[in-house]
mmCIF file of C-alpha atoms in Angstrom:
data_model
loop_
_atom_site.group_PDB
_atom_site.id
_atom_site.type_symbol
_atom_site.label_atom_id
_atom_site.label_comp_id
_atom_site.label_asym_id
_atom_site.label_seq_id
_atom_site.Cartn_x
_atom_site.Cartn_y
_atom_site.Cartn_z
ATOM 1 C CA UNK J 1 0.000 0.000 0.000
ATOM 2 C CA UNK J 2 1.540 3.113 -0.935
ATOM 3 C CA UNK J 3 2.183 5.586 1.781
ATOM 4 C CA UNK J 4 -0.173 8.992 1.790
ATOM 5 C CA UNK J 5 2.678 12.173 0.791
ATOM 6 C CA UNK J 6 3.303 15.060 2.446
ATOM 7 C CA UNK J 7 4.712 18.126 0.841
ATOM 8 C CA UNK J 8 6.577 20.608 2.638
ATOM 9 C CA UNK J 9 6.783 24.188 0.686
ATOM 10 C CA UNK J 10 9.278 26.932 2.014
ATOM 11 C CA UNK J 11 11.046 23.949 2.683
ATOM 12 C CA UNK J 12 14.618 25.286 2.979
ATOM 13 C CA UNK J 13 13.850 28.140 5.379
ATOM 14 C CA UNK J 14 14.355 27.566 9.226
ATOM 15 C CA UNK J 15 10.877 26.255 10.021
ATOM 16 C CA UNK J 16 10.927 24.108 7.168
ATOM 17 C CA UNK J 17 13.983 22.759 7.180
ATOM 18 C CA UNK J 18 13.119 21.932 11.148
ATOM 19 C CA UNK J 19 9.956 20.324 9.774
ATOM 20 C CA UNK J 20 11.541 18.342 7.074
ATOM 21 C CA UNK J 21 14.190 17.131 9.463
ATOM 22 C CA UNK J 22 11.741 15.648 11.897
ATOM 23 C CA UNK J 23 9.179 14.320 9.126
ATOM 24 C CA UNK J 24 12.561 12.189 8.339
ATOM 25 C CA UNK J 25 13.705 11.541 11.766
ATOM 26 C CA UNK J 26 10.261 10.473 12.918
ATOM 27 C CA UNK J 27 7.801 9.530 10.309
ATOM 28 C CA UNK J 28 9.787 8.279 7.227
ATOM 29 C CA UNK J 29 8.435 4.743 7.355
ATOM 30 C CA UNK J 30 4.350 6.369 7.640
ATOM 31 C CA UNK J 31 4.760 9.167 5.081
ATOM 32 C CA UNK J 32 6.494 9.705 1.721
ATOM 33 C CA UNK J 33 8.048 13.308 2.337
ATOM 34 C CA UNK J 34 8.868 15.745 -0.401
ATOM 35 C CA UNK J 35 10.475 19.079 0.501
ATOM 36 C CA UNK J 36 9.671 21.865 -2.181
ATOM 37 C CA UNK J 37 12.321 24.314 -2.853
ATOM 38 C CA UNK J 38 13.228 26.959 -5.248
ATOM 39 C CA UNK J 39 16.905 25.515 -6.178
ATOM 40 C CA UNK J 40 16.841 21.319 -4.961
ATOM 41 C CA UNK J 41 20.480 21.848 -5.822
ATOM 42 C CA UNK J 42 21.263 24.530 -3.594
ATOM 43 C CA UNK J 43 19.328 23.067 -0.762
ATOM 44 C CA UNK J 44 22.574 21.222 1.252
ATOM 45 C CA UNK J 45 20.760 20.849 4.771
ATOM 46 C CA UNK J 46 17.614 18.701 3.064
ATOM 47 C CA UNK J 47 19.913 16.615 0.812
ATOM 48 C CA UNK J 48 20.658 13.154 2.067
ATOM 49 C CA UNK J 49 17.631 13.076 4.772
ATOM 50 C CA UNK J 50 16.304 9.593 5.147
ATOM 51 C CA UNK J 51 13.127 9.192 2.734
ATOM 52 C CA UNK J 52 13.198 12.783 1.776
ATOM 53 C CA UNK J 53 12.291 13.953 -2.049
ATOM 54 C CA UNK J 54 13.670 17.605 -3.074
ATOM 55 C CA UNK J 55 11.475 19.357 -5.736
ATOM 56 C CA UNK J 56 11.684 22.477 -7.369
ATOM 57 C CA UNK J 57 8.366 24.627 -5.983
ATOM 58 C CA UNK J 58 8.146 28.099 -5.745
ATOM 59 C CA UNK J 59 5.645 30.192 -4.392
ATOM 60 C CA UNK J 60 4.399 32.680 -6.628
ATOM 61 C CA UNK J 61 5.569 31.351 -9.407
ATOM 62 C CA UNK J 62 4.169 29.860 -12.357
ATOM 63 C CA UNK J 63 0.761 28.277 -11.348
ATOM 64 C CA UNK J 64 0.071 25.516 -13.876
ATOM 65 C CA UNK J 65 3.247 24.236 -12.816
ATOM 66 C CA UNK J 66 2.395 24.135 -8.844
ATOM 67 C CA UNK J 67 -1.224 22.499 -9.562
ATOM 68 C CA UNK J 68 1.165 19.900 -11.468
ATOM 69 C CA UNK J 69 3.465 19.422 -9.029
ATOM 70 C CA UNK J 70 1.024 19.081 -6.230
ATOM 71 C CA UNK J 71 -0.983 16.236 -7.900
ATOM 72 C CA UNK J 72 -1.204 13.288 -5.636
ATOM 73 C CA UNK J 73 -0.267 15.352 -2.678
ATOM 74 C CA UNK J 74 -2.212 14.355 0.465
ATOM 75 C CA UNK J 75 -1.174 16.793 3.156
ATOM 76 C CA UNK J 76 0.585 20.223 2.035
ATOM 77 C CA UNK J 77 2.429 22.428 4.590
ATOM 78 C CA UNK J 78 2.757 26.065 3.428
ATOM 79 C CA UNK J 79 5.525 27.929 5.254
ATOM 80 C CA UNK J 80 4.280 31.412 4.855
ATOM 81 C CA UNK J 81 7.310 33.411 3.481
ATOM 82 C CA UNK J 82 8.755 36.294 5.233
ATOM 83 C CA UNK J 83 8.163 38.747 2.197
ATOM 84 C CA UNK J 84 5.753 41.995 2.739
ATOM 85 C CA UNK J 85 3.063 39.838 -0.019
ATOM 86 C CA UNK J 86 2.908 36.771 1.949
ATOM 87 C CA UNK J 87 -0.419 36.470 2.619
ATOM 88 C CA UNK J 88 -0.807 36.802 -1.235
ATOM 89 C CA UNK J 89 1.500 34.225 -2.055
ATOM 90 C CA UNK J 90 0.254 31.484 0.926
ATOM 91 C CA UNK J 91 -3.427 32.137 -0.448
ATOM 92 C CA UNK J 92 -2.403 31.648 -4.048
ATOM 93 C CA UNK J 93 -0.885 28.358 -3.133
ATOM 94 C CA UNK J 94 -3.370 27.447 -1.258
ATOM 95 C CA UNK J 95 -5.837 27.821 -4.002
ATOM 96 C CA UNK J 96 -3.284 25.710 -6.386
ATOM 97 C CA UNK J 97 -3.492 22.761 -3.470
ATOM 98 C CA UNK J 98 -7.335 23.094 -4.285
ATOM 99 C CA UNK J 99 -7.292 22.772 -7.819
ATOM 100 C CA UNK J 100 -4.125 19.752 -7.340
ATOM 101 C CA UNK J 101 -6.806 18.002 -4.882
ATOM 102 C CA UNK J 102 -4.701 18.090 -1.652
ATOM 103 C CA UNK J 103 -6.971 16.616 1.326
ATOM 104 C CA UNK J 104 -5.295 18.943 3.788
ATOM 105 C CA UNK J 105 -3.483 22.326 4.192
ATOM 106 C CA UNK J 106 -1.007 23.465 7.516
ATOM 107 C CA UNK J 107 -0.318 26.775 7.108
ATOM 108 C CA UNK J 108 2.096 29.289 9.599
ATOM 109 C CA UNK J 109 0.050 32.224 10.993
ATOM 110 C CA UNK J 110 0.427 34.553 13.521
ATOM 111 C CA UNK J 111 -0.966 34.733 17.445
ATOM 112 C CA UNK J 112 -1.812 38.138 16.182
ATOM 113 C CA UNK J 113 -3.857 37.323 13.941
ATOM 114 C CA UNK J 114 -6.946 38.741 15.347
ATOM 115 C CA UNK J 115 -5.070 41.914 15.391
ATOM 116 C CA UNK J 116 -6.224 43.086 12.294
ATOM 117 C CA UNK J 117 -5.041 46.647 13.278
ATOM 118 C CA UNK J 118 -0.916 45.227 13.936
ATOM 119 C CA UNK J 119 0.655 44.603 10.466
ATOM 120 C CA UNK J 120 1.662 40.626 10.781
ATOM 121 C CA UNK J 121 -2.392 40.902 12.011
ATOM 122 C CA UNK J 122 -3.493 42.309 8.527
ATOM 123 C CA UNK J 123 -1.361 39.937 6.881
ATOM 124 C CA UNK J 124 -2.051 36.724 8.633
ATOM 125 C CA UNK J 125 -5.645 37.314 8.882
ATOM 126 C CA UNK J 126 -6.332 37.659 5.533
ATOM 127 C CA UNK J 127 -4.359 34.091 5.009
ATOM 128 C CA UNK J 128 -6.293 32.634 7.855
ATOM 129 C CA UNK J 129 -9.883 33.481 6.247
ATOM 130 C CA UNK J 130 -8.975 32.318 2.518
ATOM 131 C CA UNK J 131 -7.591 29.294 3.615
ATOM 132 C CA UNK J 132 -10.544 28.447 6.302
ATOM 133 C CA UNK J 133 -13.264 29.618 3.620
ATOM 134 C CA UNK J 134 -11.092 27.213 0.817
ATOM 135 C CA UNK J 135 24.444 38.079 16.737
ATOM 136 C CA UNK J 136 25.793 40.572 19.672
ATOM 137 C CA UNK J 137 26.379 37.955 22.626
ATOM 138 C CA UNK J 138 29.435 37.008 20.983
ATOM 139 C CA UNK J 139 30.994 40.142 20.451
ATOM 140 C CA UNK J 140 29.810 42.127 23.535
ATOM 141 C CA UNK J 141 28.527 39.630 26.210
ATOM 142 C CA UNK J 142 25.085 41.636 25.472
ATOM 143 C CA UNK J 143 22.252 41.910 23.811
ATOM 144 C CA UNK J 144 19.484 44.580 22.799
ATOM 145 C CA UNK J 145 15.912 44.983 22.954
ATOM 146 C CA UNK J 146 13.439 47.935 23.408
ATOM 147 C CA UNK J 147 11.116 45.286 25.456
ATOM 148 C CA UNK J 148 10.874 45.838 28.977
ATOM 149 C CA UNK J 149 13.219 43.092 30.619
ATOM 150 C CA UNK J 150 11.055 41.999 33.487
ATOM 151 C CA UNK J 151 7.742 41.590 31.349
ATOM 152 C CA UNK J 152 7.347 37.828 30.388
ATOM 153 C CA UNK J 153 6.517 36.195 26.633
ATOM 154 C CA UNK J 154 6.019 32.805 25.140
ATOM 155 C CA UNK J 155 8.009 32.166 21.853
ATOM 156 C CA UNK J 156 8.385 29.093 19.987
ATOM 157 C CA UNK J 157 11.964 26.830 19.380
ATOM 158 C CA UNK J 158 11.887 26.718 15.406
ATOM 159 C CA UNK J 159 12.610 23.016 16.440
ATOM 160 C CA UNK J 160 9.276 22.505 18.072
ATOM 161 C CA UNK J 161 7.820 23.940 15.425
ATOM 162 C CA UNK J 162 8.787 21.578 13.100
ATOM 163 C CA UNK J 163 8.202 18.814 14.960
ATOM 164 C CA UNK J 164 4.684 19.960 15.465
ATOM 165 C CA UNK J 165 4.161 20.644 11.959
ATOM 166 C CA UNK J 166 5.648 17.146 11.433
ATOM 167 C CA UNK J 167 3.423 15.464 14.151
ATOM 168 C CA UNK J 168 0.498 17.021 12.220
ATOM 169 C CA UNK J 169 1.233 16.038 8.532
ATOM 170 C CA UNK J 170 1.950 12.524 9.595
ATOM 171 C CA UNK J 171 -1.218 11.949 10.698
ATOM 172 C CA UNK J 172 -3.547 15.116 9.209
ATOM 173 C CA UNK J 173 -6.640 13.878 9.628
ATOM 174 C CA UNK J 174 -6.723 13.765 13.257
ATOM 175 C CA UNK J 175 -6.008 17.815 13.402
ATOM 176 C CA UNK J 176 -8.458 18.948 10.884
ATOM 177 C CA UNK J 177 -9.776 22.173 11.334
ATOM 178 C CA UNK J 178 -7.835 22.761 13.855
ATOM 179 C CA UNK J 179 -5.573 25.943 14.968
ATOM 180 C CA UNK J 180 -3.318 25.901 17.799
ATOM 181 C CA UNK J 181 -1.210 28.464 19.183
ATOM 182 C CA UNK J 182 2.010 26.617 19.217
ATOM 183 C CA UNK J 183 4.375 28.203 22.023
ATOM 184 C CA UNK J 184 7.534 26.852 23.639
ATOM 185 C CA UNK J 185 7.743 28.445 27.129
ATOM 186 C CA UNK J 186 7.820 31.395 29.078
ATOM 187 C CA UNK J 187 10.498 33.812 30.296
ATOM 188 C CA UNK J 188 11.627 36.970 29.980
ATOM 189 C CA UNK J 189 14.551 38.912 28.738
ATOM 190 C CA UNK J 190 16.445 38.867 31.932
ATOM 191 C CA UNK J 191 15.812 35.192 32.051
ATOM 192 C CA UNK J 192 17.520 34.827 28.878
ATOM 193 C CA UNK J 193 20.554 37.039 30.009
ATOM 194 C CA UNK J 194 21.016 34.861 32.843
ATOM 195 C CA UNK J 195 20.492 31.563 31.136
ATOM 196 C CA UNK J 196 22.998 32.592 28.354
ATOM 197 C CA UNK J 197 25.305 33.488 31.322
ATOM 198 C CA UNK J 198 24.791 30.206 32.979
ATOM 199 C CA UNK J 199 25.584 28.416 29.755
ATOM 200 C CA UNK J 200 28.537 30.510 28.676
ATOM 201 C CA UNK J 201 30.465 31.120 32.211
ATOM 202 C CA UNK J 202 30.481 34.662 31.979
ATOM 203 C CA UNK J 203 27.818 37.682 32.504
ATOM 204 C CA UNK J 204 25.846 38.326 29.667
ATOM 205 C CA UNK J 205 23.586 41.591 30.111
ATOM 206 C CA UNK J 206 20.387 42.624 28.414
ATOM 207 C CA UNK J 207 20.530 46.068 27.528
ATOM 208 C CA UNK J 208 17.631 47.953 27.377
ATOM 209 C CA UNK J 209 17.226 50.735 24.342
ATOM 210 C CA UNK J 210 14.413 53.055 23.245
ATOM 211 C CA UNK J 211 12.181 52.172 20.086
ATOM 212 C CA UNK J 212 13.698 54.302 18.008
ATOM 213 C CA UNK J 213 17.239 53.572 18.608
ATOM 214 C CA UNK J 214 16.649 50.117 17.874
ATOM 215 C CA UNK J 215 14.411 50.523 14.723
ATOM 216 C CA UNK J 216 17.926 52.695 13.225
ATOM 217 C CA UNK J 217 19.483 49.502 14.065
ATOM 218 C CA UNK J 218 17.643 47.018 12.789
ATOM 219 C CA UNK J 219 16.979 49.079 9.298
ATOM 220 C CA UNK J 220 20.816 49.497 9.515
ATOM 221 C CA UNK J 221 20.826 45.504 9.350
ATOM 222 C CA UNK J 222 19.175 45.137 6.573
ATOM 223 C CA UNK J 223 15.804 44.624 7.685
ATOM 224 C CA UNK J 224 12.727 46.592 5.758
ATOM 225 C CA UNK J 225 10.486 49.763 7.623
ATOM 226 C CA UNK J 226 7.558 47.235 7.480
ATOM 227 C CA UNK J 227 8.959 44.277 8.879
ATOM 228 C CA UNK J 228 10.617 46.761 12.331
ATOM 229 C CA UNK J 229 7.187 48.242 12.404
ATOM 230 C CA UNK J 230 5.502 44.788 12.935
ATOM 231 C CA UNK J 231 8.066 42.944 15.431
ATOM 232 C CA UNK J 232 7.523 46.157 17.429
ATOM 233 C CA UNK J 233 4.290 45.810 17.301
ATOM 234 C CA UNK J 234 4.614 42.429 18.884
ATOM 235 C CA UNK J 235 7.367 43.843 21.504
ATOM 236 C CA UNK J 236 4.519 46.519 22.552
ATOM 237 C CA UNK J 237 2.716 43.386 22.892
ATOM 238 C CA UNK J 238 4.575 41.807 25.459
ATOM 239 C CA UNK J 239 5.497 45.574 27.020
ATOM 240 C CA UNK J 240 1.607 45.750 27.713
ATOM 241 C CA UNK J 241 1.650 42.291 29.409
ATOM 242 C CA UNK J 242 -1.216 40.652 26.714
ATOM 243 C CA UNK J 243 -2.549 37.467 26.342
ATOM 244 C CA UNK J 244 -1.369 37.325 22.830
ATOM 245 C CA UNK J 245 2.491 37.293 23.487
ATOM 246 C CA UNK J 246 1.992 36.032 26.920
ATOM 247 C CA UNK J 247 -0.422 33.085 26.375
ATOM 248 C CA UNK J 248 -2.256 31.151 29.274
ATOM 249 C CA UNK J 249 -2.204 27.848 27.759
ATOM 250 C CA UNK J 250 1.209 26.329 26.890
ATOM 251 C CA UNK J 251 -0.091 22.412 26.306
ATOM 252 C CA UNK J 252 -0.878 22.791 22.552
ATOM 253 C CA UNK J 253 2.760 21.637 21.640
ATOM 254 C CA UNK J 254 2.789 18.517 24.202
ATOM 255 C CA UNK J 255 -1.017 17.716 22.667
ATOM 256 C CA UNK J 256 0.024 17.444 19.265
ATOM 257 C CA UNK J 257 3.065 15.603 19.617
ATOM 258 C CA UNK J 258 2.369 13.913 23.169
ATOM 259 C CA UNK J 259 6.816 15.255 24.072
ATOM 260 C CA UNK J 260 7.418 18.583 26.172
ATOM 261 C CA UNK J 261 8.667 21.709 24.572
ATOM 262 C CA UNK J 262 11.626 22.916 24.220
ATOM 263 C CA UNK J 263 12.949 24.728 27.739
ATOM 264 C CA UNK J 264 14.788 28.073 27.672
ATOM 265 C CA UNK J 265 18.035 26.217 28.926
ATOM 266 C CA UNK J 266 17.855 23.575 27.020
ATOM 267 C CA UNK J 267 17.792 25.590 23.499
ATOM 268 C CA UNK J 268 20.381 27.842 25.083
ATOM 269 C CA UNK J 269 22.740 24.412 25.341
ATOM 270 C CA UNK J 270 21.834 23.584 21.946
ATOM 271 C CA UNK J 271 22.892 27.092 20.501
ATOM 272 C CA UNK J 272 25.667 28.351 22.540
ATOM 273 C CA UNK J 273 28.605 27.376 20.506
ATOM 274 C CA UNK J 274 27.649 30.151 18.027
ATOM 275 C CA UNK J 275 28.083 32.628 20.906
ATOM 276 C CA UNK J 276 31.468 31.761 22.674
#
């Protein structure tokens, strides 16, 4: 009997490279697993993974082709690019998963999503609707935020989010119509400071800077108006202590793939080469 296949798309960025990885580590023997990529050629961290199929896919592009390539496809993942027309781009491939036949669609959103206000809000809302209706610790033993240090969030390890993903695609049907707000933890800033200090065996500081200093910073990276405007949006977020950034309920991850997340330590021990 021939195994159902799952289709990763965005599949050499960092969430779905981490979902790609685990889809092979975990559920290679349940699933046929095809990672879609721009360039398979280019993509070195996918190639030689256990059961794993590179094909060229690109968002946006030409559309006859996707509806081709996505033929026989039973689950599709659709890791929402980091471009200012995502939403366009997720919906369009949605709609080419349609036409192909895929059974189900995971797609990356926001927990602001209901913020239709925010600008990741606007963006990820609009995606949510069409799809439902179809490196300064090394350098200076610190590192800079304009979030208050004290005031406590909930992120996600990209690793956990793949393995989520994964957990889901292997088995799709039993998550259908489903959205979870997949978080890792909680801590704050400071926690992370001393963490990274615990791990590295010296002090490493948080340092505290207005909004506007670090939005000259960040643009001075590289990084586009729209894109500082919207992760400060989401640092307001946790300044003002909400729900959104700060969520109550931290057993979505452990209910979809029945492991604990990721703990603040833990990922620190994982990373910490990169920063001594």
């Amino acid at each position: 009997m021939a195994k159902p296949v799952v289709f990763v798309i965005g599949a050499s960025g960092s969430v779905g490279a981490a979902t790609v990885t685990a889809l092979s580590a975990k559920y290679a023997d349940k699933v046929e697993i095809r990672a879609g990529v721009r360039n398979p050629e280019a993509a070195d961290k996918l190639k030689g993974l256990n059961g794993v199929t590179l094909v060229a896919a690109e968002m946006g592009g030409d559309r006859d082709k996707l509806v081709t390539t996505l033929r026989g496809v039973d689950a599709l993942f659709i890791v929402t690019p980091g471009t200012k027309a995502r939403a366009e781009l997720a919906i369009s491939t949605a709609e080419a998963a349609r036409d192909a036949g895929v059974k189900f669609l995971l797609v990356v959103s926001v927990l602001t999503a209901d913020l239709t206000d925010t600008i990741f809000g606007a963006q990820f809302s609009k995606l949510e609707s069409a799809v439902a209706q179809l490196d300064t610790i090394k350098g200076h033993s610190a590192f800079y935020s304009p979030v208050d240090p004290d005031k406590p969030f909930t992120p996600v390890v990209v690793s956990d989010a793949g393995n989520a993903a994964a957990a889901i695609l292997s088995n799709p049907i039993a998550h259908a119509n489903q959205t979870y707000n997949l978080v890792s933890n909680r801590h704050t800033f400071n926690d992370v400071a001393a963490s990274f200090s615990e791990a590295l065996g010296r002090e490493v500081k948080y340092v505290h800077v207005p909004y506007e200093a670090a939005k000259q910073s960040l643009l001075q990276m590289g990084f586009q108006d729209w894109q500082v405007d919207g992760i400060f949006e989401l640092d307001k977020l946790i300044d003002s202590e909400s729900h959104i950034t700060n969520q109550e309920d931290l057993t979505h991850y452990t209910k979809i793939t029945g492991e604990k997340p990721t703990e603040l330590k833990t990922w620190i021990a994982s990373v910490k080469a990169a920063f001594q």
